[in-house]
Amino acid sequence: MTESGVDAKLEVKQASKEFKESENVAEKYSAMTVSKNSDVNMNVGELSAAFTAVPAHKSVKKQIQFANQEDKQEFSKFPTKTGRRSLSRSISQSSTDSYSSAASYTDSSDDETSPREKTQVNSKGSSDFCVKNIKQAEFGRREIEIAEQDMSALISLRKRAQGEKPLAGAKVVGCTHITAQTAVLIETLVALGAQCRWTACNIYSTQNEVAAALAEIGVAVFAWKGESEDDFWWCIDRCVNTEGWQANMILDDGGDLTHWVYKKYPSVFKKVQGIVEESVTGVHRLYQLSKAGKLCVPAMNVNDSVTKQKFDNLYCCRESILDGLKRTTDVMFGGKQVVVCGYGEVGKGCCSALKALGAIVCVTEIDPICALQACMDGFKVVKLNEVVRHMDMVITCTGNKNVVTREQLDRMKNGCIVCNMGHSNTEIDVASLRTPELTWERVRSQVDHIIWPDGKRVILLAEGRLLNLSCSTVPSFVLSITATTQALALIELYNAPEGRYRQDVYLLPKKMDEYVASLHLPNFDAHLTELSDEQAKYMGLNKNGPFKPNYYRY
Amino acid sequence: MSVQVVAAKMAEVELKDVPNKELSAVSPVAPKTDEKGLSNTDLNASATSPAVEPAVKGDPSPLSSAPSTAKIPQASAMKRPDPQQNGGEAFVNRDGTVAEAPRMKKQIQFADQKQEFNKRPTKIGRRSLSRSISQSSTDSYSSAASYTDSSDDETSPRDKQQKNSKGNGDFCIKNIKQADFGRREIEIAEQEMPALMALRKRAQGEKPLAGAKVVGCTHITAQTAVLMETLSALGAQCRWAACNIYSTQNEVAAALAEGGFSVFAWKGESEDDFWWCIDRCVNLEGWQPNMILDDGGDLTHWIYKKYPNMFKKIKGIVEESVTGVHRLYQLSKAGKLCVPAMNVNDSVTKQKFDNLYCCRESILDGLKRTTDVMFGGKQVVVCGYGEVGKGCCAALKAMGSIVYVTEIDPICALQACMDGFRLVKLNEVIRQVDIVITCTGNKNVVVRENLDRMKNGCIVCNMGHSNTEIDVASLRTPELTWERVRSQVDHVIWPDGKRIVLLAEGRLLNLSCSTVPTFVLSITATTQALALIELYNAPEGRYKQDVYLLPKKMDEYVASLHLPTFDAHLTELTDEQAKYLGLNKNGPFKPNYYRY
């Protein structure tokens, strides 16, 4: 024991060395942030300034009221500006932007009165909620039940932990997309003993029926589809500001709720035991706060957990690239020549899916290590210019900007399909295509033909925005991973002994990450092997994990 | 700032994990470091398993892995009984065993030091996430043969006076006349190591190693020779000894001596010879090394013991093997490391090639060479889905096998599911599978009970580390008949006539029954060269008295040097794009925590 203790110290040294390196990254990161932020008159380090930016871009929303896609862009802009580069895509976005997420089928017939002006009471006589129409609760219940089918991990978490009620006494205030999947999460938290008050993190994403169903069972929900900017903050405020109820846990997606509590009710933080944040943006804001020394409670970054990352990027994109292309273009993949720009997680997923369908895939990369991986996986590494004339499809997933420029678009052959799987809409220089000599023809939703004077057509999907968000669905299974991770993060923070977490941003402990994975294994009828005592001893592991050192690459 | 702080915290957590990984690391390597001891242990090993011995002798290859593979298992077997409580003593035990063997006295003298040096690894280290190529390069089944050996006289090279064509006698090798043969070997290796050749061309002008006096202790093979000549081309002076008493290619050593390198190594050194060679390398009037390139830590150890003053002039140590790295961490922990050291074993590129890519190919190669089995439609169970397991599964799936996976870690298990493999417990499928492959790094993954239930003709082999994964000892019972059908292949026959095909007696299949491609060795050699350059040229203060990982930028450079082999064309960032991403155009391109 002592031996390993000493050893640990030694490793600390080594580790601390790595920090120095990571420090550089961090500095670069913050340096970036500074320069980027200055574009929008933000002053990093100044928390207040950082946060005033939020309402600012919310109000932008107002101006473009309901111009759906533009709003999304606006929303995703923030990370682009502040974050150096997101290695992941936040599911929080995906869940809203989904092409065919469950429709609000009762909406159209609704009256136009603002929910704020209506007085509604659920069947138990409680009126502590604000939703579009409480009468839709039954429809919502059905949606939730369907979602439960796909989220067996949360259901089994409920079963496993229902007895001990690990969240007994927890008062969770949440701000996420309000969808059937979130409802399953909320009901799980309730089943584990928590009291919940909830609001939407996006003015468009709420499923009204689901909100109604939640209100019906007594969750204080403040959300409806198509809130105004003002409604948005009003809802958040109603969530937080209740006589005789003070939140002790925050579950946030995007950081708006955290921001609001900071601005308006800083004293609430005295009682808050922790913040769980899901999105890239929100996590970035937390790091900013922490850097400025203004984070006064522990926060958990669930965005960067291994399981979530792999599902958000590798597995999700591996399927949605094919799905998105099929839905929009009905293209056949066999024998097609495809170039994939970027061989990170997303690129790896796209390449393996396309290869499996018989496409001839080549890859462009800037990082020699990833390039070597591509080589070893059997993909030709090329520069885009060398192959762009021959390609049937061009897919970008670099996270960079102007990867496909007008010059390259000019050289593409007739019928070439161009789409983006990376983050935001900067990878393809779409603006350069909006010139008089080119004719744009919308052939179906999300599909534009751009016609050159000589008759050549290039098929641009989703106007260069994320293909998998615009043209395919995010499977409930992926959302289940996220929701389970959030639930476990709440449990971990709420039950952590005094002193384990300080006022800083933490990653989910590996053991929890492993638990998330293990909860999803029954979906595959997968049978996990258990270590024998002897084997565990030999490996120096606890039989119940964690099984890998933290630096393990998976 | 907060970011770093958090990272720091994470690291502390990691620390606890780290020891785990290392134990395992130790076991395979430890034997190697005690090389001389090995020969003896080896005898024991062959005594217990007679089959091994002939294979060794019969093998014309100087690199013949047979001895070392035999040793390795033996050593680890001895150590294993109680790794937890007295891993350290295990070594004592082992030396005790060794003591019966002929060269006992000398050995003990050195063994003591070794023990001290080695003791901790056993206790602390746990599980190697990698296999050291340093072993592979020796152990390879069919690497270049020492075709001139057999005709040689039996005089010890130490007693011979030899001079190269320039009249220089500052070397000690088997036979300088073999230089021409060796040169040919080196030229062949150069063909397959274009990265080092490219490095020579790129850096020849600036001579980044001008003034460097490198003393090295590695396997002396054609690939190493390419590395040495590269170092020399970059301006370094080199003196070299072997890190393994069996692995030296005599012709290559001769070619190097002819080329003016002071090489002290021959195939089949005794324990005493081994240390004598190292000493001759280091201890020279008027020449003091300022860089150390080590593989296994023996050289570093020797200098510490005998010439501690030398460290005043030494700018850094580059260490390749898991064991050596572990010993360095020990030194560092004890506050005794007085120069910076570079751990090249854990660089991303090297790790991926040692595990994923190398095993992906060698699983098929090893099985084909030994059993000529056809893979299509075969039911295979792979135990463990780490890097090695992932490689094996991908290869087998590609050949049309039906692959099952067993795992203990839910995250890896979920990865296996998402990659389309059925996740099972071994017991559930053991009756129906045609091939069982272990790659867990654990012990007793396949036990006698499992073996009893296998169907006739089932092939059992191990791709993990050491020979503990399959409980081979349990098969040595009177009712079972062992039949050696060819080298490395045993049929174990049950009383009812059922046969199980056991490969390499449960030792590492890819070391015993297939080759390590030169390309993989090239990755390692290039990484070593760059680590030397980095340490030698680092501005004062960048590296302190501690063990460092190769900077990511260097790792990327290693990868980039190997890209031309694939005719791969790397895209360059435009200034605008680099600014957008907040990156330097020349890298590093990823944050440190990136998983690749």
mmCIF file of N, CA and C in Angstrom, chain B residues 24-25 27-29 31 65-66 68-74 76 128 130-141 354-355 358-359 362-363 365-367 370 388-389 392 437-442 460-470 472 488 502-516:
data_model
loop_
_atom_site.group_PDB
_atom_site.id
_atom_site.type_symbol
_atom_site.label_atom_id
_atom_site.label_comp_id
_atom_site.label_asym_id
_atom_site.label_seq_id
_atom_site.Cartn_x
_atom_site.Cartn_y
_atom_site.Cartn_z
ATOM 1 N N SER B 24 2.130 -5.073 -14.891
ATOM 2 C CA SER B 24 2.098 -5.961 -16.014
ATOM 3 C C SER B 24 3.302 -5.685 -16.857
ATOM 4 N N ALA B 25 3.534 -4.405 -16.958
ATOM 5 C CA ALA B 25 4.635 -4.009 -17.803
ATOM 6 C C ALA B 25 5.858 -4.762 -17.370
ATOM 7 N N SER B 27 6.366 -7.559 -15.814
ATOM 8 C CA SER B 27 6.583 -8.978 -15.873
ATOM 9 C C SER B 27 7.216 -9.429 -17.169
ATOM 10 N N PRO B 28 6.742 -8.917 -18.300
ATOM 11 C CA PRO B 28 7.367 -9.464 -19.492
ATOM 12 C C PRO B 28 8.796 -8.987 -19.604
ATOM 13 N N VAL B 29 9.016 -7.817 -19.147
ATOM 14 C CA VAL B 29 10.308 -7.242 -19.423
ATOM 15 C C VAL B 29 11.349 -7.625 -18.420
ATOM 16 N N PRO B 31 12.366 -10.151 -17.090
ATOM 17 C CA PRO B 31 13.293 -11.206 -17.456
ATOM 18 C C PRO B 31 14.378 -10.671 -18.374
ATOM 19 N N SER B 65 13.794 -15.868 -31.104
ATOM 20 C CA SER B 65 13.074 -15.397 -29.948
ATOM 21 C C SER B 65 12.907 -16.525 -28.983
ATOM 22 N N ALA B 66 13.045 -17.696 -29.485
ATOM 23 C CA ALA B 66 12.704 -18.827 -28.650
ATOM 24 C C ALA B 66 13.308 -18.716 -27.271
ATOM 25 N N SER B 68 14.251 -16.163 -25.537
ATOM 26 C CA SER B 68 13.697 -15.134 -24.680
ATOM 27 C C SER B 68 12.227 -15.387 -24.400
ATOM 28 N N THR B 69 11.542 -15.896 -25.357
ATOM 29 C CA THR B 69 10.140 -16.147 -25.061
ATOM 30 C C THR B 69 10.048 -17.210 -23.999
ATOM 31 N N ALA B 70 10.924 -18.152 -24.124
ATOM 32 C CA ALA B 70 10.900 -19.198 -23.131
ATOM 33 C C ALA B 70 11.164 -18.600 -21.768
ATOM 34 N N LYS B 71 12.121 -17.710 -21.762
ATOM 35 C CA LYS B 71 12.476 -17.110 -20.485
ATOM 36 C C LYS B 71 11.346 -16.334 -19.907
ATOM 37 N N ILE B 72 10.798 -15.565 -20.765
ATOM 38 C CA ILE B 72 9.838 -14.620 -20.254
ATOM 39 C C ILE B 72 8.738 -15.318 -19.484
ATOM 40 N N PRO B 73 8.179 -16.281 -20.094
ATOM 41 C CA PRO B 73 7.122 -16.968 -19.371
ATOM 42 C C PRO B 73 7.645 -17.554 -18.073
ATOM 43 N N GLN B 74 8.811 -18.115 -18.185
ATOM 44 C CA GLN B 74 9.345 -18.777 -17.021
ATOM 45 C C GLN B 74 9.443 -17.779 -15.883
ATOM 46 N N SER B 76 8.052 -14.956 -15.503
ATOM 47 C CA SER B 76 6.827 -14.396 -14.981
ATOM 48 C C SER B 76 6.064 -15.463 -14.224
ATOM 49 N N SER B 128 0.400 -4.148 -18.438
ATOM 50 C CA SER B 128 0.968 -3.358 -19.495
ATOM 51 C C SER B 128 -0.082 -3.108 -20.524
ATOM 52 N N SER B 130 0.764 -2.011 -23.199
ATOM 53 C CA SER B 130 1.494 -2.137 -24.443
ATOM 54 C C SER B 130 2.423 -3.329 -24.352
ATOM 55 N N ARG B 131 2.940 -3.718 -25.478
ATOM 56 C CA ARG B 131 4.026 -4.673 -25.441
ATOM 57 C C ARG B 131 5.245 -3.949 -25.961
ATOM 58 N N SER B 132 6.377 -4.171 -25.327
ATOM 59 C CA SER B 132 7.546 -3.444 -25.773
ATOM 60 C C SER B 132 8.099 -4.051 -27.041
ATOM 61 N N ILE B 133 8.333 -3.217 -27.976
ATOM 62 C CA ILE B 133 8.892 -3.712 -29.220
ATOM 63 C C ILE B 133 10.297 -4.206 -29.004
ATOM 64 N N SER B 134 10.912 -3.672 -27.994
ATOM 65 C CA SER B 134 12.273 -4.108 -27.755
ATOM 66 C C SER B 134 12.309 -5.621 -27.642
ATOM 67 N N GLN B 135 11.277 -6.166 -27.061
ATOM 68 C CA GLN B 135 11.237 -7.616 -27.022
ATOM 69 C C GLN B 135 10.976 -8.188 -28.389
ATOM 70 N N SER B 136 9.996 -7.624 -29.006
ATOM 71 C CA SER B 136 9.578 -8.202 -30.268
ATOM 72 C C SER B 136 10.742 -8.283 -31.227
ATOM 73 N N SER B 137 11.559 -7.254 -31.177
ATOM 74 C CA SER B 137 12.616 -7.242 -32.167
ATOM 75 C C SER B 137 13.581 -8.390 -31.959
ATOM 76 N N THR B 138 13.701 -8.838 -30.721
ATOM 77 C CA THR B 138 14.549 -9.996 -30.509
ATOM 78 C C THR B 138 13.844 -11.279 -30.789
ATOM 79 N N ASP B 139 12.591 -11.278 -30.427
ATOM 80 C CA ASP B 139 11.940 -12.549 -30.306
ATOM 81 C C ASP B 139 11.383 -13.036 -31.619
ATOM 82 N N SER B 140 11.600 -12.260 -32.594
ATOM 83 C CA SER B 140 10.916 -12.529 -33.834
ATOM 84 C C SER B 140 11.309 -13.888 -34.392
ATOM 85 N N TYR B 141 10.312 -14.553 -34.884
ATOM 86 C CA TYR B 141 10.389 -15.922 -35.369
ATOM 87 C C TYR B 141 11.391 -16.041 -36.508
ATOM 88 N N ASP B 354 2.497 -0.715 -31.850
ATOM 89 C CA ASP B 354 2.853 -1.913 -31.089
ATOM 90 C C ASP B 354 1.634 -2.780 -30.826
ATOM 91 N N ASN B 355 0.507 -2.153 -30.627
ATOM 92 C CA ASN B 355 -0.657 -2.929 -30.222
ATOM 93 C C ASN B 355 -1.650 -3.125 -31.348
ATOM 94 N N CYS B 358 -0.070 -3.758 -35.186
ATOM 95 C CA CYS B 358 0.797 -4.921 -35.253
ATOM 96 C C CYS B 358 -0.012 -6.193 -34.992
ATOM 97 N N CYS B 359 -0.842 -6.171 -33.989
ATOM 98 C CA CYS B 359 -1.602 -7.375 -33.645
ATOM 99 C C CYS B 359 -2.691 -7.665 -34.655
ATOM 100 N N SER B 362 -0.721 -9.646 -37.073
ATOM 101 C CA SER B 362 -0.021 -10.853 -36.642
ATOM 102 C C SER B 362 -0.965 -11.935 -36.155
ATOM 103 N N ILE B 363 -2.193 -11.574 -35.777
ATOM 104 C CA ILE B 363 -3.109 -12.630 -35.350
ATOM 105 C C ILE B 363 -3.392 -13.582 -36.522
ATOM 106 N N ASP B 365 -1.551 -13.884 -39.304
ATOM 107 C CA ASP B 365 -0.282 -14.458 -39.703
ATOM 108 C C ASP B 365 0.107 -15.610 -38.783
ATOM 109 N N GLY B 366 0.037 -15.353 -37.486
ATOM 110 C CA GLY B 366 0.423 -16.374 -36.514
ATOM 111 C C GLY B 366 -0.442 -17.614 -36.628
ATOM 112 N N LEU B 367 -1.740 -17.427 -36.772
ATOM 113 C CA LEU B 367 -2.629 -18.579 -36.878
ATOM 114 C C LEU B 367 -2.404 -19.345 -38.177
ATOM 115 N N THR B 370 0.921 -21.392 -38.141
ATOM 116 C CA THR B 370 0.966 -22.530 -37.243
ATOM 117 C C THR B 370 -0.080 -23.579 -37.589
ATOM 118 N N VAL B 388 -5.285 -4.425 -28.391
ATOM 119 C CA VAL B 388 -4.948 -5.696 -29.027
ATOM 120 C C VAL B 388 -6.225 -6.425 -29.459
ATOM 121 N N GLY B 389 -7.188 -6.475 -28.568
ATOM 122 C CA GLY B 389 -8.446 -7.142 -28.876
ATOM 123 C C GLY B 389 -9.146 -6.489 -30.064
ATOM 124 N N CYS B 392 -7.403 -7.640 -33.218
ATOM 125 C CA CYS B 392 -7.717 -9.032 -33.547
ATOM 126 C C CYS B 392 -9.132 -9.145 -34.111
ATOM 127 N N ILE B 437 -9.024 -16.797 -28.424
ATOM 128 C CA ILE B 437 -7.854 -15.911 -28.400
ATOM 129 C C ILE B 437 -7.931 -15.055 -27.147
ATOM 130 N N THR B 438 -6.855 -15.032 -26.366
ATOM 131 C CA THR B 438 -6.872 -14.205 -25.162
ATOM 132 C C THR B 438 -6.017 -12.968 -25.363
ATOM 133 N N CYS B 439 -6.541 -11.832 -24.962
ATOM 134 C CA CYS B 439 -5.718 -10.616 -24.967
ATOM 135 C C CYS B 439 -6.193 -9.689 -23.867
ATOM 136 N N THR B 440 -6.135 -10.153 -22.661
ATOM 137 C CA THR B 440 -6.631 -9.373 -21.533
ATOM 138 C C THR B 440 -5.511 -8.794 -20.686
ATOM 139 N N GLY B 441 -4.337 -9.429 -20.684
ATOM 140 C CA GLY B 441 -3.300 -9.025 -19.747
ATOM 141 C C GLY B 441 -3.551 -9.601 -18.363
ATOM 142 N N ASN B 442 -4.574 -10.378 -18.248
ATOM 143 C CA ASN B 442 -4.934 -10.947 -16.956
ATOM 144 C C ASN B 442 -4.420 -12.383 -16.845
ATOM 145 N N VAL B 460 -6.412 -22.746 -29.405
ATOM 146 C CA VAL B 460 -6.314 -21.850 -28.253
ATOM 147 C C VAL B 460 -4.995 -21.101 -28.328
ATOM 148 N N CYS B 461 -5.058 -19.788 -28.290
ATOM 149 C CA CYS B 461 -3.803 -19.044 -28.313
ATOM 150 C C CYS B 461 -3.913 -17.742 -27.549
ATOM 151 N N ASN B 462 -2.789 -17.125 -27.299
ATOM 152 C CA ASN B 462 -2.699 -15.948 -26.448
ATOM 153 C C ASN B 462 -2.021 -14.796 -27.192
ATOM 154 N N MET B 463 -2.701 -13.659 -27.211
ATOM 155 C CA MET B 463 -2.106 -12.456 -27.809
ATOM 156 C C MET B 463 -1.838 -11.402 -26.735
ATOM 157 N N GLY B 464 -2.131 -11.731 -25.506
ATOM 158 C CA GLY B 464 -1.980 -10.759 -24.420
ATOM 159 C C GLY B 464 -0.547 -10.721 -23.948
ATOM 160 N N HIS B 465 -0.325 -10.379 -22.715
ATOM 161 C CA HIS B 465 1.061 -10.319 -22.287
ATOM 162 C C HIS B 465 1.402 -11.545 -21.460
ATOM 163 N N SER B 466 2.628 -11.938 -21.524
ATOM 164 C CA SER B 466 3.158 -13.104 -20.804
ATOM 165 C C SER B 466 2.329 -14.351 -21.070
ATOM 166 N N ASN B 467 2.531 -15.352 -20.276
ATOM 167 C CA ASN B 467 1.886 -16.628 -20.569
ATOM 168 C C ASN B 467 0.897 -17.029 -19.493
ATOM 169 N N THR B 468 0.335 -16.048 -18.841
ATOM 170 C CA THR B 468 -0.527 -16.370 -17.717
ATOM 171 C C THR B 468 -1.997 -16.517 -18.112
ATOM 172 N N GLU B 469 -2.331 -16.058 -19.300
ATOM 173 C CA GLU B 469 -3.756 -15.957 -19.613
ATOM 174 C C GLU B 469 -4.431 -17.315 -19.759
ATOM 175 N N ILE B 470 -3.691 -18.236 -20.367
ATOM 176 C CA ILE B 470 -4.220 -19.588 -20.489
ATOM 177 C C ILE B 470 -3.551 -20.434 -19.403
ATOM 178 N N VAL B 472 -2.013 -23.073 -18.739
ATOM 179 C CA VAL B 472 -1.390 -24.202 -19.425
ATOM 180 C C VAL B 472 -0.945 -25.269 -18.433
ATOM 181 N N GLN B 488 5.974 -24.877 -32.163
ATOM 182 C CA GLN B 488 5.002 -23.972 -31.527
ATOM 183 C C GLN B 488 3.563 -24.491 -31.533
ATOM 184 N N LEU B 502 -3.043 -26.154 -29.053
ATOM 185 C CA LEU B 502 -2.509 -25.075 -28.225
ATOM 186 C C LEU B 502 -1.298 -24.473 -28.924
ATOM 187 N N LEU B 503 -1.307 -23.177 -29.119
ATOM 188 C CA LEU B 503 -0.216 -22.540 -29.852
ATOM 189 C C LEU B 503 0.789 -21.905 -28.889
ATOM 190 N N ALA B 504 2.043 -22.093 -29.202
ATOM 191 C CA ALA B 504 3.150 -21.463 -28.464
ATOM 192 C C ALA B 504 3.049 -21.692 -26.963
ATOM 193 N N GLU B 505 2.436 -22.815 -26.593
ATOM 194 C CA GLU B 505 2.272 -23.137 -25.169
ATOM 195 C C GLU B 505 1.709 -21.978 -24.365
ATOM 196 N N GLY B 506 0.853 -21.211 -24.981
ATOM 197 C CA GLY B 506 0.196 -20.132 -24.263
ATOM 198 C C GLY B 506 1.011 -18.866 -24.153
ATOM 199 N N ARG B 507 2.205 -18.878 -24.760
ATOM 200 C CA ARG B 507 2.969 -17.628 -24.774
ATOM 201 C C ARG B 507 2.437 -16.729 -25.879
ATOM 202 N N LEU B 508 3.021 -15.538 -25.967
ATOM 203 C CA LEU B 508 2.540 -14.583 -26.953
ATOM 204 C C LEU B 508 2.624 -15.133 -28.379
ATOM 205 N N LEU B 509 1.500 -15.257 -29.018
ATOM 206 C CA LEU B 509 1.475 -15.807 -30.366
ATOM 207 C C LEU B 509 2.251 -14.939 -31.339
ATOM 208 N N ASN B 510 2.083 -13.637 -31.218
ATOM 209 C CA ASN B 510 2.694 -12.783 -32.239
ATOM 210 C C ASN B 510 4.203 -12.664 -32.079
ATOM 211 N N LEU B 511 4.712 -12.966 -30.899
ATOM 212 C CA LEU B 511 6.163 -12.966 -30.772
ATOM 213 C C LEU B 511 6.737 -14.323 -31.171
ATOM 214 N N SER B 512 5.991 -15.371 -30.891
ATOM 215 C CA SER B 512 6.526 -16.704 -31.139
ATOM 216 C C SER B 512 6.312 -17.159 -32.569
ATOM 217 N N CYS B 513 5.209 -16.791 -33.155
ATOM 218 C CA CYS B 513 4.810 -17.428 -34.403
ATOM 219 C C CYS B 513 4.631 -16.479 -35.570
ATOM 220 N N SER B 514 4.989 -15.230 -35.418
ATOM 221 C CA SER B 514 4.893 -14.355 -36.581
ATOM 222 C C SER B 514 5.994 -13.303 -36.459
ATOM 223 N N THR B 515 6.128 -12.448 -37.424
ATOM 224 C CA THR B 515 7.216 -11.484 -37.398
ATOM 225 C C THR B 515 6.732 -10.108 -36.960
ATOM 226 N N VAL B 516 7.670 -9.318 -36.531
ATOM 227 C CA VAL B 516 7.368 -7.904 -36.298
ATOM 228 C C VAL B 516 7.848 -7.156 -37.532
#
